[in-house]
XYZ file of C-alpha atoms in Angstrom:
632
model
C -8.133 34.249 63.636
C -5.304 36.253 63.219
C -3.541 37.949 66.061
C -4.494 41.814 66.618
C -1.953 44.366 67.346
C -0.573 44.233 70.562
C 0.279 47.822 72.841
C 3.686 49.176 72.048
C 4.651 49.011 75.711
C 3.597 46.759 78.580
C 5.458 49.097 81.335
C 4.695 46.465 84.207
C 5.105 43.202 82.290
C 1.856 42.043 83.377
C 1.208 38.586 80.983
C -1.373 39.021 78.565
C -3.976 36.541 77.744
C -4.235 34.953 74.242
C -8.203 35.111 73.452
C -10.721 35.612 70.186
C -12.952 37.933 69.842
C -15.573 34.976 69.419
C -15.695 34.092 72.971
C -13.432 31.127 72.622
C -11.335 29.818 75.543
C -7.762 30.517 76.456
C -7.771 26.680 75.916
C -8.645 26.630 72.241
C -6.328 28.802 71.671
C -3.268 28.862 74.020
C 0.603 27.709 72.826
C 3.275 26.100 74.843
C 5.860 28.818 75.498
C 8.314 28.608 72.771
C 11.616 31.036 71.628
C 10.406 33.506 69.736
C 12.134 36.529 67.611
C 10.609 40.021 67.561
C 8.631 39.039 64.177
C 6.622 36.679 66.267
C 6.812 38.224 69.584
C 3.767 40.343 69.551
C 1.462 37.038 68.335
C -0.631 36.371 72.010
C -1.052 39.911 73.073
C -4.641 41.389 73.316
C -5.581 44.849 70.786
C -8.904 45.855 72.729
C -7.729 45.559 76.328
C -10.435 43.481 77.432
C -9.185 41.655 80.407
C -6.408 43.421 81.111
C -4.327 42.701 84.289
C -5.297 45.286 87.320
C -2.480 48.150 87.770
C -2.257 48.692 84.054
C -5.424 50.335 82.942
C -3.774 53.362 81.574
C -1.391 51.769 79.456
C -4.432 49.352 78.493
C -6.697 51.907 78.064
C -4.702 53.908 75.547
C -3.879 50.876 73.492
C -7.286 49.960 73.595
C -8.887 53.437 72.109
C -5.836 53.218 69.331
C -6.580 49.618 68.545
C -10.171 50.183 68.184
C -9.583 53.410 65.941
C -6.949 51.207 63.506
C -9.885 48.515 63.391
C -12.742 50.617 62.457
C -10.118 52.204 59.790
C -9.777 48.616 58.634
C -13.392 47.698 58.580
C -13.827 51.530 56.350
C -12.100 49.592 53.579
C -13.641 45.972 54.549
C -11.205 44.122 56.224
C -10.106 42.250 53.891
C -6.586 42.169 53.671
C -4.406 43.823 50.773
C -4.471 42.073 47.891
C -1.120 41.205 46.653
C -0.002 40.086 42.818
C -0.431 36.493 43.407
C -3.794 37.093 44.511
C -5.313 39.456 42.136
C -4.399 36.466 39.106
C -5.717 33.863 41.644
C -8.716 35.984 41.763
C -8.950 37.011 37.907
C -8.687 32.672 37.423
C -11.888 32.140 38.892
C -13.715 34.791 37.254
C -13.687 37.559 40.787
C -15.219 40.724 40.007
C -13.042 43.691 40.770
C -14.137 45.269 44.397
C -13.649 48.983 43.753
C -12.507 49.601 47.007
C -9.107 51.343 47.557
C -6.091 49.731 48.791
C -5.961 49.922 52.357
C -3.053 51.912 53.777
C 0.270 50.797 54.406
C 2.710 52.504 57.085
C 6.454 51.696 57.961
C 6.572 49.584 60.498
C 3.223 49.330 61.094
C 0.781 46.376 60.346
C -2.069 48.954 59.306
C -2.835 46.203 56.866
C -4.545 44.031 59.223
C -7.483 42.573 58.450
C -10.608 42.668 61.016
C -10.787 39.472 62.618
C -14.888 39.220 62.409
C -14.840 39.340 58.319
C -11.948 36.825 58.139
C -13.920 34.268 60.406
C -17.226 35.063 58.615
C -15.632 33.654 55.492
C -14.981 30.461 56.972
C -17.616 27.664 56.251
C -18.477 24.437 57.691
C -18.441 21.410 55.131
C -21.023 18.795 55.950
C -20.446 15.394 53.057
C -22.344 12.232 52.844
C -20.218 9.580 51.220
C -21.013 6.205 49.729
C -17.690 4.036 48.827
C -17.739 1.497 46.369
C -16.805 -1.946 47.409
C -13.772 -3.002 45.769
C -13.906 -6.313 46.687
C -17.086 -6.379 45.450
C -17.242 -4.038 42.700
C -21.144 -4.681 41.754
C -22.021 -2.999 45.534
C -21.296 -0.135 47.528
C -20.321 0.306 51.104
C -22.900 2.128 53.497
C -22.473 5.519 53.602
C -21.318 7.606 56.443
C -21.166 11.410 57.061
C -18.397 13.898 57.960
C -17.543 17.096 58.639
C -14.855 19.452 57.925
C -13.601 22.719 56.470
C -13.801 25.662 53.743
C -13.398 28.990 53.413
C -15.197 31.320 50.591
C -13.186 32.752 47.596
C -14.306 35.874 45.114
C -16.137 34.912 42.499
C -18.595 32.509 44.691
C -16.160 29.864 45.243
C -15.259 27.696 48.028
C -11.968 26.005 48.512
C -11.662 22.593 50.711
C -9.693 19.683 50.803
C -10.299 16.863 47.791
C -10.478 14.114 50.741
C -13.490 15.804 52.282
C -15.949 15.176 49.247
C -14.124 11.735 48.264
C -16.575 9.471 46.705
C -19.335 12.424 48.016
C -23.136 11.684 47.154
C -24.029 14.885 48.823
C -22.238 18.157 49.892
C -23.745 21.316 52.672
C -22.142 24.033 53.776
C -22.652 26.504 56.824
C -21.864 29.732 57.325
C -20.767 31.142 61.095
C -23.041 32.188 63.024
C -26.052 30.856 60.995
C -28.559 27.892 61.455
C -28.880 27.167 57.780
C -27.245 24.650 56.002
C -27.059 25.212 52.164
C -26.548 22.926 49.332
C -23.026 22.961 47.567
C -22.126 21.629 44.263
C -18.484 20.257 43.527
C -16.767 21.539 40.673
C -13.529 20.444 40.504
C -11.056 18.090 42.643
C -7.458 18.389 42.351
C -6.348 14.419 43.812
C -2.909 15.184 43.677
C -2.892 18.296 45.936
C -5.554 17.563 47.670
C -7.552 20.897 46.921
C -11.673 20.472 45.975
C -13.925 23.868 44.286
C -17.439 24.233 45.644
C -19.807 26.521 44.960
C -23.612 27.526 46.291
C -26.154 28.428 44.211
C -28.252 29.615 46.128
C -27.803 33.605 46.618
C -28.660 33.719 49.670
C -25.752 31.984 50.890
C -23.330 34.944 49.418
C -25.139 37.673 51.491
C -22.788 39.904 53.507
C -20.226 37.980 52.530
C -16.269 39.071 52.147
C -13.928 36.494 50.541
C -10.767 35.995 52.283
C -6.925 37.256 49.946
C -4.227 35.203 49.731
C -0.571 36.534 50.608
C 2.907 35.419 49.685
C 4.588 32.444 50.340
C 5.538 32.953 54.008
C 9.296 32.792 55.597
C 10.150 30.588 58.558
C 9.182 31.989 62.268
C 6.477 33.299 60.463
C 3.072 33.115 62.701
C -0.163 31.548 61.415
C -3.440 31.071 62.523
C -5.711 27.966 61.318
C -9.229 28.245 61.413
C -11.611 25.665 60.892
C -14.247 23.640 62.960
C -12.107 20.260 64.376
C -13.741 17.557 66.576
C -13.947 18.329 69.834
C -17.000 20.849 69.504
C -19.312 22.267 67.065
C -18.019 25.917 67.129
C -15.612 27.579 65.225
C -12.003 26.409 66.890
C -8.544 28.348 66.354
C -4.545 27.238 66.603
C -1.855 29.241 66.567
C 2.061 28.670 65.745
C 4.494 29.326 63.498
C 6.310 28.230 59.774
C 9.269 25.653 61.053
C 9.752 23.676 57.895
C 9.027 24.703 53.909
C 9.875 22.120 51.660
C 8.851 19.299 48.801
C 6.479 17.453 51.021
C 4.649 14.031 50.392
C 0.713 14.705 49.886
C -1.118 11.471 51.250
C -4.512 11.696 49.557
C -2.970 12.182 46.428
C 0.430 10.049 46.999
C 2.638 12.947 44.874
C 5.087 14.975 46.490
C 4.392 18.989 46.030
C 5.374 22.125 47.724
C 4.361 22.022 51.485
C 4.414 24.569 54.852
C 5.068 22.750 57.761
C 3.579 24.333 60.945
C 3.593 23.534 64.570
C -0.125 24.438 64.866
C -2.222 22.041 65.711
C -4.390 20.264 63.218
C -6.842 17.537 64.005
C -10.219 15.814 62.294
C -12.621 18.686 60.815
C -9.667 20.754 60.480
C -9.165 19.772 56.784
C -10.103 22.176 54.106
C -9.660 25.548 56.524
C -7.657 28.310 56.080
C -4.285 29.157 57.468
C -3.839 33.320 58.510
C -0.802 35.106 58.232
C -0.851 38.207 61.101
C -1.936 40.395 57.892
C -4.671 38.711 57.566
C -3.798 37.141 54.340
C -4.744 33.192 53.793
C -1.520 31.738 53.364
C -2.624 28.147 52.693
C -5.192 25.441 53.762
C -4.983 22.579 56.485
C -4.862 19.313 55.050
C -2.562 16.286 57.062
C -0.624 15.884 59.677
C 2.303 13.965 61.222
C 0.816 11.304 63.638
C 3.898 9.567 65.552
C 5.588 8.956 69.040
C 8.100 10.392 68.697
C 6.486 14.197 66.537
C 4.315 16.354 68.711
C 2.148 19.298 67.079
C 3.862 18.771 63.324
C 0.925 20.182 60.668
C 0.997 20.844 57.318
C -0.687 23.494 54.836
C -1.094 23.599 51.371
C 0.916 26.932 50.052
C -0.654 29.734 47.887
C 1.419 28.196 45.106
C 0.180 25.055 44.991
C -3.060 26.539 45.409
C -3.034 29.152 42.614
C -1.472 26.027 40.243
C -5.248 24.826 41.143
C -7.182 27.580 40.407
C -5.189 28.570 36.942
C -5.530 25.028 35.803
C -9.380 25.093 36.166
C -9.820 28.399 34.956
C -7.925 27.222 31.849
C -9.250 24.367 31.650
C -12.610 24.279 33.021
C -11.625 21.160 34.930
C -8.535 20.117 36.720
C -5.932 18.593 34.641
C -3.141 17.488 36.933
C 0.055 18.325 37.863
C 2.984 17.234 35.225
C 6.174 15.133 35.799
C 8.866 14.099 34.153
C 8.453 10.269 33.937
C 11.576 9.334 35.102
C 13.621 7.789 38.028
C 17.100 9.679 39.068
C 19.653 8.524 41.228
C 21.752 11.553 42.857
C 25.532 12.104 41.624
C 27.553 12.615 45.032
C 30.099 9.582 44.177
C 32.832 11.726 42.414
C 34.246 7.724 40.797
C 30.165 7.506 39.520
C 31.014 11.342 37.792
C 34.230 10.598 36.077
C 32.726 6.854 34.881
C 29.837 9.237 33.335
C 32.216 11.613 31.632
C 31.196 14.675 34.015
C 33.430 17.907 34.142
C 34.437 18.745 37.695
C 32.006 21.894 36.804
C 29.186 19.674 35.799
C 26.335 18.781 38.343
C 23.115 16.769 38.139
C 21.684 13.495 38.610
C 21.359 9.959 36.551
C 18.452 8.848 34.973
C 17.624 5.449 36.054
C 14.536 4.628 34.528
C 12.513 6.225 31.757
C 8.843 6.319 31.768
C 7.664 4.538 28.219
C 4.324 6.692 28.452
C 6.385 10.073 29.393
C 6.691 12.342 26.486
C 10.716 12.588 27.941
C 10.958 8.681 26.818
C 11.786 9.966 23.213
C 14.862 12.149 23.632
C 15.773 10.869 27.861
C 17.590 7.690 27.860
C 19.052 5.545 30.596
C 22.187 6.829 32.222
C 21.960 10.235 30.596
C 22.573 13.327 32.951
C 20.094 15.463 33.820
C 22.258 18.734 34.395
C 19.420 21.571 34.240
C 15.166 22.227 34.319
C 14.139 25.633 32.354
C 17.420 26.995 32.816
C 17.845 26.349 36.498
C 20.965 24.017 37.563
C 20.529 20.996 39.622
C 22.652 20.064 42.277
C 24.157 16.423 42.657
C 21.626 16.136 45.316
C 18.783 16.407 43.384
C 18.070 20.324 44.749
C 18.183 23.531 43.062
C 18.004 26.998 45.293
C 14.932 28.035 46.729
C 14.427 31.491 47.826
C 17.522 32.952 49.925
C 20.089 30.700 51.676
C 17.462 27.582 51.130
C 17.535 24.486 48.577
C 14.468 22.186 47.513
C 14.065 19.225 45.351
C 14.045 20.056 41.758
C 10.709 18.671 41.145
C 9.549 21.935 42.545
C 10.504 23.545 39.266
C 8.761 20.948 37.755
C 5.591 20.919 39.578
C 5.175 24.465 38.615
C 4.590 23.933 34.793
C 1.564 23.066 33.625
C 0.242 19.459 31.541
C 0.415 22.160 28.187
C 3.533 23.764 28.979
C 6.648 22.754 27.126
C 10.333 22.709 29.382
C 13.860 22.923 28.321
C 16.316 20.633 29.509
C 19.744 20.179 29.698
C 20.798 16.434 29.499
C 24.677 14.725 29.246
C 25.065 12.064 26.841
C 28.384 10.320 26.607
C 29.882 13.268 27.792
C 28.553 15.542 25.361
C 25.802 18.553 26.838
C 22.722 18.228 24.596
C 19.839 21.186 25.003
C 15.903 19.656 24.381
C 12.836 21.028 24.868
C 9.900 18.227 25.477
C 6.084 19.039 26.823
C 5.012 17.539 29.842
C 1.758 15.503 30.956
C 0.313 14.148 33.926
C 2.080 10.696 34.888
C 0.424 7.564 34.035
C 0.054 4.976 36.425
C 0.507 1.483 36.271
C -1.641 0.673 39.408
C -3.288 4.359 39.768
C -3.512 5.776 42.911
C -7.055 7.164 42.496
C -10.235 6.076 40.492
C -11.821 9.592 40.631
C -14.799 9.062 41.880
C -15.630 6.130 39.955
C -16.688 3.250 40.540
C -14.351 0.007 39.885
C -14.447 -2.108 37.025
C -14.573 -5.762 37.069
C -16.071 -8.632 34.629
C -17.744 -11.928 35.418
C -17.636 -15.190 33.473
C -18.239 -18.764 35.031
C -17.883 -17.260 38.389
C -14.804 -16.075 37.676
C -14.710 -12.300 38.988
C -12.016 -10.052 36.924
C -10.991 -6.677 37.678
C -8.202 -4.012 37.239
C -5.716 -3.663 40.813
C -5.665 -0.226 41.959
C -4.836 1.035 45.666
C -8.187 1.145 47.052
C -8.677 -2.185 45.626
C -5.260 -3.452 47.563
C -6.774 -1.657 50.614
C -10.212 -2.931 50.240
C -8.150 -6.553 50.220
C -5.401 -6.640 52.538
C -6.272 -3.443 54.744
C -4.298 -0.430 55.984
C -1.205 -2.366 56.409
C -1.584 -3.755 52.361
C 1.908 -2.582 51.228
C 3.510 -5.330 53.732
C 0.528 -8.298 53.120
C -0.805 -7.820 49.661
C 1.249 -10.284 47.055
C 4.865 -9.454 46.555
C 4.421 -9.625 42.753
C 1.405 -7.131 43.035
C 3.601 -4.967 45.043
C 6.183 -4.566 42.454
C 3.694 -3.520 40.412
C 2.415 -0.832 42.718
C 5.750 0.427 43.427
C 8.158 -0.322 40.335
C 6.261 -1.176 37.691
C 5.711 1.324 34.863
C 2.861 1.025 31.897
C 4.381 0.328 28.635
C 1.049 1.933 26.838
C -1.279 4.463 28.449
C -4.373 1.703 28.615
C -2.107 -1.047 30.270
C -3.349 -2.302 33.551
C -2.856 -5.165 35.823
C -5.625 -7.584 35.574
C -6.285 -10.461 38.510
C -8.244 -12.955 39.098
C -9.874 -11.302 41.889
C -11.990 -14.599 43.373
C -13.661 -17.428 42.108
C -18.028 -17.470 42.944
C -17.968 -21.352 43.328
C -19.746 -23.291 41.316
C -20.255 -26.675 38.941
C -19.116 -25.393 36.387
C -15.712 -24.007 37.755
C -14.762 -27.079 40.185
C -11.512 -27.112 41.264
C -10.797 -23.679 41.033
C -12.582 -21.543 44.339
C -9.062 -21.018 45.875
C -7.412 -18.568 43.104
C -7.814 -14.869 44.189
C -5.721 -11.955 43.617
C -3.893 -13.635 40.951
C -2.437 -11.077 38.156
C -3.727 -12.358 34.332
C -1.194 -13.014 31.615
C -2.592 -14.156 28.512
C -6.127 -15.406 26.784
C -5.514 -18.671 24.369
C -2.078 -17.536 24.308
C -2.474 -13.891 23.732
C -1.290 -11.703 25.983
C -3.815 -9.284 27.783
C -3.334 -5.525 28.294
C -6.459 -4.377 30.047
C -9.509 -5.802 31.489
C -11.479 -3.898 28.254
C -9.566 -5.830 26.471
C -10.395 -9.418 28.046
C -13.626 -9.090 27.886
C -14.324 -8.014 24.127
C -11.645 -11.260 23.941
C -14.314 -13.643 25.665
C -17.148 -12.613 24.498
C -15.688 -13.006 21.118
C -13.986 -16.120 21.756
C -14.993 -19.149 19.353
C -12.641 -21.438 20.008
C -13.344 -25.004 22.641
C -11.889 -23.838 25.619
C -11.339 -20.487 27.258
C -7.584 -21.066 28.344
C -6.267 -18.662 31.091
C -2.284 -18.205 31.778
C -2.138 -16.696 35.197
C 0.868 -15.541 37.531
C 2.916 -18.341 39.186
C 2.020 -20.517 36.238
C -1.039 -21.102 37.201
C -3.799 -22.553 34.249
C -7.670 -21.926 34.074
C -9.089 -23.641 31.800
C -13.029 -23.715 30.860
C -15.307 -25.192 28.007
C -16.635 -21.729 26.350
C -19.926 -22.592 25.870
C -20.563 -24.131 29.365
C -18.664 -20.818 30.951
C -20.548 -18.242 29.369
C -24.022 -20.299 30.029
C -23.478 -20.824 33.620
C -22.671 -17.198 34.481
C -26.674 -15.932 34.358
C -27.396 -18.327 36.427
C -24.530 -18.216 39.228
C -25.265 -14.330 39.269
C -28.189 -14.749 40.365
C -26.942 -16.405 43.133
C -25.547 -14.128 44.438
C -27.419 -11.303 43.357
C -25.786 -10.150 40.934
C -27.334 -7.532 38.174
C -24.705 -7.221 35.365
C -22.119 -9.325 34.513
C -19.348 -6.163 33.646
C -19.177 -2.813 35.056
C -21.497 -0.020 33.445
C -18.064 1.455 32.136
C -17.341 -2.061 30.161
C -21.329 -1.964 28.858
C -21.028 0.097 26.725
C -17.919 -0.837 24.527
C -19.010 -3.086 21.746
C -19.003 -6.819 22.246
C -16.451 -7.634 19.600
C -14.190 -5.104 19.748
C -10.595 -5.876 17.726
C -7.885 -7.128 19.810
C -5.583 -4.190 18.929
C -8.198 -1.329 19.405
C -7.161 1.350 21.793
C -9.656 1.244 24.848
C -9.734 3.568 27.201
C -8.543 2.451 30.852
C -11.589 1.412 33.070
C -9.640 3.480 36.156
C -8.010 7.022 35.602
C -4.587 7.485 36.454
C -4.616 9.322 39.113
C -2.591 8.920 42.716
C -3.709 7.976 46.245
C -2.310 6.244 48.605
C -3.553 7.171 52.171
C -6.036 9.603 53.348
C -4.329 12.412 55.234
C -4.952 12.869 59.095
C -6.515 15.431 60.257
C -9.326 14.448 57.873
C -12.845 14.175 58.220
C -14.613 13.678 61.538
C -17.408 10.653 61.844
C -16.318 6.906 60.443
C -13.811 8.125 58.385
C -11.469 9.148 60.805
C -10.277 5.832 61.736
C -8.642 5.919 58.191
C -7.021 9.328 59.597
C -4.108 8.155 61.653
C -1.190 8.010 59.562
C 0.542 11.083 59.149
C 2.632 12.577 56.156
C 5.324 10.122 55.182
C 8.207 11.382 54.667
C 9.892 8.483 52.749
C 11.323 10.047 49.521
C 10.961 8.436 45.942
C 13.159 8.890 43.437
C 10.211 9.307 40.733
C 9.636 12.623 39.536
């Protein structure tokens, strides 16, 4: 809840306590003293009095008859906030109906733009989600489902915004207003993976009775309080933190393992915190709680998703009708602070930007980027030798800022140096493409059985279903490389492995292969796991002959393999023999057709902390790396 006004004058310097008009302890609420500058001084005083230190009742008393007069002013124009430019497109993006109402005074020096502290709490929500994960390691099953709890807050339009990781692999979403008993029915509309943002909606009307959606303000400056709201563990009521803006930079985003625009706060921000909304003192949302920093050596380091990040969400939907991604430019840079490395590249002493390492084949920059070019300027905005371009006054921020603010149907000018000669382009951009994705979506995995051998396409759940938490240091090196350098030559191409062997007769000799990566079929090399299995089942040749990593052979008698697989499934109870995904491609496909990959390319890496509450949080420990890649 945001912070009410505090009196202009405190003649006897009695302390003041930091309460909520909800009844909520000092304890849920109360900061370890900290510096503060006169923006933020005024954040823990009291604007009705209540409580009030004896000896000061007239001083009390007055602020508290010109507090209450500013508030029911504020709750004559419904107390919600001004809205500014920003938030009258976000609003216009998810089809908001215009309110009518007029704009709520503004006075020098004042904060007559308040909003009342009931309405903004009444438009935060409790999210209640039943999940069911699939099994990676085996794809045929799911995992048993668990439930969880966590944030939203209501938007015009009858929208509500939450984190993607709340409704991950959801079979069934609820929501709950404050103050009610009554938990209704949500559907999800769209998830955003990469920033971590998830649209819900109601449907039931009753739901949107009384209600008033919260605005969204401007990015805010450093020192700047906010106030998160949301429902953490520790209780079942409505909980709030205070603090301030310490950090605002590119920030790593660990459900969706992409680095965007993020606040830093030192607010705290724990399970069931996810999805809520973050207050300016206006009023104003000025982002959502989604991760935080969990180490020995950080205390109290949150983080929020911005307003622009947020907006980027909400125009891409409403253009859309479905979230489409966030571009990039496909490559990998190296920075340009080695003036020996300028002069070998033919650089002016005028000239900044950075090398391109690597080029993306998929990117749409692979046809006019090359190796060892320059990158000197995005959309007419320098870039530094660093890697940075300016930010807002007196700061700097990674240049894929600029780019994360274009859209997946936007074009982008660049400026590139090669062999010494500037060269101008203008190339669109699209979402990256993933050689081991990140994300499946929501879907389930897809995998192929023949002979007991079990096929499937490696993705990062899949590594984590395998090796665990800690799979980056104990999965296979070669994997690994993969995962973290590897880059997909065509926008189908995945890494196929062996994944285990079901033993049996009929593939003796062969039960200790797993998690081997495979090459070729008969000699022909194989692209995707689509592709392997329209090669087997049209295979007419003796043997089925499998090249695997570390030279490893597999080699089975066709017609013996594809007769003993009915039988070892149901061994082990086993319904299909290919993922519903793979059913319905036809049998015989040609070995050059374009099929469509059985995972979408789309990043995750970890689940955020300060995720859901219930089973899931013991996936909720690791903070927000801040371990920078040079992909952009």
């Amino acid at each position: 809840m945001p912070p009410r006004k505090k009196p202009k004058s405190n003649p006897k310097n009695v302390p003041v306590d930091d309460k909520v008009s909800n009844g909520a302890s000092v304890s849920e609420v109360e900061e370890e003293p900290r510096p503060t500058s006169p923006r933020t001084r005024s954040r823990g005083a009291k604007a009705d009095g209540a409580g009030a230190a004896a000896g000061d009742g007239d001083a009390q008393g007055a602020a508290t008859g010109e507090a209450k007069q500013r508030r029911n002013a504020r709750r004559k124009y419904g107390g919600g906030g001004t809205t500014s430019a920003d938030a009258a497109a976000m609003d216009a993006a998810i089809g908001a109906q215009p309110t009518g109402l007029p704009p709520k005074p503004r006075g020098r020096g004042a904060r007559s733009n308040t909003a009342d502290s009931d309405s903004i709490m009444e438009a935060v929500v409790k999210v209640f989600c039943v999940h069911t994960e699939p099994n990676y390691s085996l794809p045929w099953q799911r995992k048993r489902q668990y439930s969880s709890s966590s944030s939203g807050f209501l938007l015009p339009g009858r929208r509500i915004l939450s984190n993607a990781h709340c409704v991950d692999h959801y079979t069934q979403v609820k929501v709950k207003r404050r103050g009610s008993d009554v938990k209704f029915v949500a559907s999800v509309l769209s998830v955003g993976t990469e920033c971590d943002i998830a649209l819900l909606t109601v449907e039931d009307d009753a739901f949107w009775e009384g209600v008033e959606p919260v605005t969204f303000g401007e990015l805010p400056q450093l020192q700047d309080a906010v106030t998160v709201v949301g429902y953490p563990i520790g209780g079942d009521t409505m909980s709030v933190t205070s603090g301030v803006v310490s950090r605002i930079e590119v920030t790593a985003y660990m459900h969706g393992s992409s680095e965007l625009l993020g606040i830093q706060i030192d607010a705290a921000i724990n399970s069931g915190n996810s999805g809520g909304p973050a207050f300016n003192e206006a009023g104003e949302c000025v982002g959502i709680a989604f991760q935080s920093l969990k180490h020995e050596d950080a205390e109290n380091i949150g983080y929020i998703i911005p307003t622009p990040v947020i907006q980027h969400f909400l125009t891409d939907y409403a253009r859309h009708g479905r979230y489409t991604g966030f571009p990039c430019l496909g490559v990998e840079w190296q920075k340009l602070e080695n003036p020996d490395l300028r002069a070998a590249l033919k650089m002016q002493p005028d000239q900044k930007g950075v090398l391109i390492r690597r080029v993306e084949p998929t990117s749409a920059v692979s046809e006019v980027l090359r190796q060892n070019d320059v990158l000197l300027s995005f959309d007419g905005v320098g870039i530094a030798n660093d890697g940075t371009v300016p930010f807002r006054s007196g700061e700097r921020i990674s240049f894929s800022y600029l780019v994360s603010n274009k859209y997946t149907d936007e074009e982008a000018e660049l400026v590139v140096l090669q062999d010494g000669a500037p060269r101008t382009v203008r190339v669109g951009l699209r979402a990256p493409v993933r050689l081991v994705p990140f994300h499946t979506r929501g879907l389930p995995p897809s995998y192929f059985i023949c002979a007991g051998l079990v096929f499937t396409a490696v993705t990062v759940p899949y590594l984590r279903s395998e090796y665990g938490k800690e799979y980056d240091f104990d999965a296979p090196v070669k994997l690994l490389e993969k995962m973290m350098h590897g880059m997909a030559a065509k926008p189908d191409e995945q890494v196929v492995v062996l994944s285990q062997v079901l033993a049996s007769e009929v593939n003796l000799g062969y039960e200790e292969i797993c998690n081997t990566q495979v090459l070729a079929l008969n000699g022909v090399p194989i692209t995707n796991l689509a592709e392997l299995v329209s090669r087997v089942d049209a295979c007419q040749e003796q043997y089925l002959c499998l090249d695997l990593e570390y030279n490893t052979k597999v080699v089975l008698e066709t017609g013996k393999a594809k007769a003993s697989t009915p039988e070892i499934m149901a061994v082990h109870c086993i319904s299909h023999d290919r993922s519903p995904d793979l059913l319905a491609k036809p049998a015989a496909a040609p070995a050059d057709a374009e099929a469509a990959p059985a995972v979408a390319a789309e990043p995750v890496v970890n689940g955020p902390s300060g995720s859901e509450a219930g089973p899931a949080a013991a996936a909720a420990g690791k903070g927000a790396g801040k371990g920078r890649g040079a992909r952009r």
